[in-house]
XYZ file of C-alpha atoms in Angstrom:
329
model
C -56.116 0.272 -20.494
C -55.698 4.076 -21.207
C -56.658 4.866 -17.028
C -54.294 2.034 -15.997
C -51.732 4.002 -18.061
C -52.562 7.334 -16.526
C -52.518 5.799 -12.954
C -49.143 4.412 -13.725
C -48.111 7.562 -14.929
C -49.418 9.372 -11.723
C -47.380 6.823 -9.926
C -44.190 7.472 -11.186
C -44.755 11.079 -10.632
C -45.456 10.701 -7.161
C -42.556 8.659 -6.484
C -40.076 11.001 -8.220
C -41.743 13.921 -6.386
C -40.885 11.739 -3.282
C -37.327 11.188 -3.982
C -35.428 13.426 -1.382
C -32.917 15.995 -3.185
C -29.553 15.203 -3.203
C -27.749 16.220 0.582
C -24.609 17.858 -0.970
C -24.007 20.072 -3.945
C -20.888 21.300 -5.895
C -20.463 24.705 -7.382
C -17.384 24.994 -9.888
C -15.625 28.192 -10.187
C -16.972 28.837 -13.756
C -20.549 28.745 -12.152
C -19.637 31.127 -9.265
C -20.691 34.578 -9.665
C -18.244 37.346 -9.358
C -19.216 38.367 -5.794
C -18.616 34.608 -4.965
C -15.197 34.398 -6.423
C -14.101 37.730 -5.067
C -15.077 36.783 -1.352
C -13.316 33.251 -1.824
C -10.305 34.660 -3.306
C -10.074 37.388 -0.361
C -10.100 34.562 2.278
C -7.479 32.437 0.325
C -5.309 35.670 -0.088
C -5.620 36.453 3.952
C -4.023 32.743 4.360
C -1.396 32.799 1.708
C 0.790 36.081 3.388
C 1.117 33.951 6.559
C 1.818 30.827 4.767
C 4.642 32.000 2.613
C 6.410 33.619 5.834
C 5.898 30.040 7.673
C 3.992 31.875 10.383
C 2.262 28.472 11.625
C 0.913 30.728 14.793
C -1.145 33.055 12.738
C -2.476 30.219 10.232
C -3.685 28.148 13.337
C -5.778 31.590 14.413
C -7.261 31.081 10.905
C -8.228 27.387 11.377
C -11.464 25.529 12.458
C -11.330 24.649 16.226
C -11.176 21.001 15.604
C -8.506 21.225 13.176
C -6.510 23.605 14.961
C -6.758 21.388 18.301
C -4.567 18.901 16.355
C -2.444 21.155 14.085
C 0.997 19.807 14.505
C 0.564 18.059 10.779
C -0.217 21.360 8.727
C 2.146 23.193 10.991
C 4.893 21.139 9.888
C 4.028 21.025 6.518
C 3.625 24.731 6.382
C 6.995 24.961 8.091
C 8.526 22.871 5.306
C 6.568 24.580 2.507
C 7.728 28.153 3.217
C 11.472 28.027 2.488
C 11.078 26.524 -1.002
C 8.414 29.348 -1.854
C 9.892 31.981 -0.771
C 9.515 35.314 -3.546
C 6.530 33.339 -5.143
C 2.782 33.549 -5.324
C -0.205 31.950 -5.079
C -2.180 31.493 -8.656
C -5.547 29.965 -8.601
C -6.214 26.498 -10.460
C -9.540 25.710 -9.323
C -12.377 26.550 -6.867
C -15.002 24.239 -5.913
C -18.047 25.020 -3.766
C -19.076 22.053 -1.579
C -22.544 22.180 -0.023
C -22.948 19.806 2.651
C -25.213 21.426 4.987
C -28.075 18.782 4.940
C -25.554 15.999 5.655
C -26.931 14.466 8.825
C -23.337 13.363 9.803
C -21.971 10.160 10.338
C -21.518 9.121 6.508
C -18.601 7.379 6.025
C -17.448 9.353 3.004
C -19.321 12.314 0.865
C -19.324 12.490 -2.760
C -19.681 15.597 -4.669
C -20.312 15.500 -8.405
C -18.930 19.065 -10.027
C -19.720 19.523 -13.757
C -17.971 22.152 -15.641
C -19.950 24.668 -17.654
C -20.153 23.847 -21.506
C -18.445 20.244 -21.370
C -19.558 16.959 -20.057
C -16.275 16.844 -17.831
C -17.350 15.940 -14.175
C -14.803 16.332 -11.312
C -15.651 13.870 -8.134
C -14.593 15.018 -4.851
C -14.769 12.267 -2.238
C -14.214 13.215 1.396
C -14.464 10.672 4.167
C -16.126 11.445 7.507
C -17.285 15.077 6.757
C -19.195 17.192 8.944
C -22.287 19.012 7.990
C -20.889 22.629 6.518
C -20.467 24.679 3.607
C -16.704 24.359 2.105
C -14.412 25.989 -0.592
C -11.912 23.444 -2.131
C -9.404 25.608 -3.575
C -6.397 24.242 -5.744
C -3.323 26.642 -6.086
C 0.029 26.699 -7.557
C 2.947 28.457 -5.559
C 4.834 29.541 -8.820
C 7.664 31.906 -9.495
C 10.157 29.853 -7.426
C 12.762 27.050 -8.176
C 10.597 24.242 -7.618
C 6.858 24.931 -7.811
C 4.392 23.307 -5.712
C 0.700 22.345 -5.665
C -0.831 23.662 -2.569
C -4.591 22.554 -1.828
C -6.712 23.848 0.996
C -10.041 22.881 2.230
C -11.846 26.124 3.710
C -15.404 25.952 5.831
C -17.417 28.550 6.537
C -17.862 29.580 9.902
C -20.486 32.476 10.568
C -19.200 35.153 7.975
C -15.560 33.860 7.861
C -13.956 31.512 5.914
C -11.196 29.158 7.896
C -8.910 26.471 7.379
C -10.113 22.682 7.217
C -7.330 20.945 5.229
C -4.048 21.800 3.936
C -2.317 19.588 1.399
C 1.175 20.051 -0.568
C 2.764 18.531 -3.434
C 5.439 19.255 -5.677
C 4.356 20.282 -9.291
C 7.636 18.064 -10.626
C 10.146 15.454 -9.633
C 13.509 15.468 -11.304
C 12.632 18.494 -13.376
C 9.975 16.715 -15.295
C 6.064 17.266 -14.651
C 3.688 14.562 -14.559
C 2.432 14.235 -18.153
C 6.087 13.727 -19.389
C 6.301 10.720 -17.023
C 2.766 9.452 -18.408
C 4.289 9.874 -21.719
C 7.216 8.140 -20.703
C 5.426 5.693 -18.864
C 3.483 4.655 -21.874
C 6.833 4.288 -24.271
C 8.518 1.862 -21.284
C 5.097 -0.119 -21.531
C 5.418 -0.452 -25.291
C 9.112 -1.849 -25.111
C 7.703 -4.425 -22.222
C 9.587 -2.623 -19.365
C 6.884 -3.055 -16.949
C 9.040 -1.771 -13.933
C 10.156 1.523 -15.115
C 6.677 1.779 -16.417
C 4.661 1.120 -13.538
C 6.616 3.592 -11.414
C 6.793 6.329 -13.925
C 2.868 5.770 -13.553
C 2.858 6.317 -10.230
C 4.886 9.332 -10.638
C 2.730 10.797 -13.030
C -0.598 9.887 -10.805
C 1.181 11.427 -7.851
C 1.960 15.201 -9.703
C -1.249 15.229 -11.836
C -3.638 14.706 -9.027
C -3.256 17.375 -6.351
C -5.320 15.452 -3.598
C -5.792 11.679 -3.162
C -9.681 12.624 -2.901
C -10.205 14.461 -6.371
C -10.888 12.402 -9.635
C -11.752 13.230 -13.112
C -11.976 11.441 -16.271
C -8.220 11.858 -17.216
C -7.161 10.887 -13.676
C -9.121 7.761 -13.923
C -7.866 7.094 -17.151
C -4.269 7.269 -15.506
C -5.105 4.926 -12.741
C -6.466 2.587 -14.929
C -3.223 2.379 -17.481
C -1.208 2.265 -13.884
C -2.886 -0.849 -12.920
C -2.415 -2.666 -16.069
C 1.018 -2.277 -15.821
C 1.589 -3.194 -12.576
C 4.256 -6.065 -12.430
C 3.030 -9.194 -10.723
C 5.858 -9.711 -8.538
C 5.806 -6.241 -6.457
C 5.735 -6.579 -2.685
C 1.789 -6.304 -1.769
C 0.369 -7.894 1.469
C 3.800 -10.395 1.326
C 6.942 -8.901 0.710
C 8.576 -9.516 -2.617
C 11.467 -12.356 -2.491
C 14.790 -11.278 -4.261
C 17.491 -13.426 -5.147
C 21.436 -12.671 -4.946
C 23.660 -14.435 -6.831
C 25.486 -15.787 -3.831
C 22.295 -17.926 -2.982
C 20.869 -15.074 -0.178
C 17.234 -13.776 -0.351
C 15.622 -10.518 0.663
C 12.636 -9.463 1.484
C 11.457 -6.352 -0.245
C 8.428 -4.649 1.387
C 7.915 -1.664 -0.283
C 9.159 0.113 -3.619
C 8.236 3.957 -4.632
C 10.143 6.777 -6.688
C 11.454 10.090 -4.676
C 13.817 12.717 -5.811
C 15.927 12.985 -2.923
C 18.970 13.587 -4.976
C 16.893 16.398 -7.095
C 16.559 13.782 -9.839
C 14.237 10.663 -10.101
C 15.407 7.855 -7.766
C 13.707 4.122 -6.920
C 13.125 4.049 -3.253
C 13.454 0.318 -2.048
C 12.813 -0.832 1.749
C 13.921 -4.695 2.491
C 13.903 -6.543 6.106
C 17.302 -6.826 7.703
C 17.759 -8.796 10.765
C 19.694 -5.722 12.294
C 21.381 -2.516 11.410
C 23.876 -2.391 14.679
C 26.725 -2.852 12.453
C 26.990 -0.076 9.943
C 29.826 -1.762 7.649
C 27.576 -4.756 7.567
C 24.620 -3.288 6.788
C 26.306 -1.072 3.985
C 27.773 -4.275 2.763
C 24.312 -5.624 2.867
C 22.393 -2.810 1.399
C 25.019 -2.854 -1.940
C 23.974 -6.313 -2.125
C 20.155 -5.805 -2.124
C 21.383 -2.855 -4.976
C 23.135 -5.417 -7.214
C 20.595 -8.357 -6.980
C 17.576 -6.034 -7.698
C 19.692 -4.531 -11.092
C 20.943 -7.951 -12.071
C 16.924 -8.829 -12.016
C 15.657 -5.769 -13.645
C 18.839 -4.142 -15.777
C 16.085 -1.858 -17.455
C 15.873 0.133 -13.891
C 19.497 1.240 -14.513
C 18.541 4.018 -17.636
C 15.020 4.890 -15.953
C 16.406 6.383 -12.829
C 19.449 8.177 -11.538
C 19.894 5.814 -8.446
C 18.764 3.790 -5.918
C 18.000 4.698 -2.478
C 17.705 1.430 -0.118
C 16.668 1.120 3.558
C 17.316 -1.661 5.642
C 14.344 -1.835 8.114
C 15.226 -3.642 11.240
C 13.000 -4.467 14.173
C 13.197 -2.285 16.940
C 16.047 -0.274 15.174
C 16.563 2.954 13.266
C 16.171 2.736 9.804
C 19.678 2.331 7.827
C 19.628 3.752 4.257
C 22.282 4.675 1.583
C 21.855 6.010 -1.695
C 23.541 5.621 -4.839
C 23.798 6.709 -8.193
C 23.406 3.762 -10.813
C 26.841 4.252 -12.144
C 28.616 3.522 -9.199
C 26.187 0.169 -8.799
C 28.466 -2.618 -10.130
């Protein structure tokens, strides 16, 4: 029996030794040495000036060729961002060095598990179709301005240089409130059984608290679970939501979300329209949609500044109207 146990132990050790090492690894900012941090900060500062200036041509020259070849999306984001952050500066909220040099290529998605020193916290970064290479994910805040922004960048090591490989922008607040406030309010609405305001406040909190869609943490996972548990059953999904009006008409709602076009939090509604060729008739129909929605869900009145309703007709340009709650009778 002792001999058999010995051979079993040897077999286990051999199997563990034969197990291939992970093809990827993550180094968090706290795990980097001073020289590494200085190098990455220098690369980020080099991009900061042209981004603040809205100089997309300069940023493009500092971008990896594959991304520079289809730069329009990033260029438009920079042009939109630049006026909002004039006079501001970037502060670094976090950096993650992502080593994927051993990837074979062709993976549907690559996951990096980033452990924080002295903590059980693990941040997960999941990037689809990532080519082999060494990357830096930098989470930045553009502060010192009226509307602070979250700016996230992925840099890829190109020989001795670091070049832009991804660029993402999100606001740090909506309607003058930050994500934690919306999370707290969502819970309060949920406790009162008001699932519609709760759900959309949860969604707003998740949008503001996650700098990019491909990063996750225990807190963000907790927020996502609360969001899903609060989701009303009658929201549009694969099929539109049927909304009955007082006169017997019925509207098909295809999408609902929040935004702050007016500087305050609004609920945005998309519905199917037969035609938007007649502006007067379309405006009347949109008002009917607004009234019908608030008749079914009067709790939305105190949760949102107003409604943005988009009439979407096949082959025609969308027609939209915004109206504050107090003006919707």
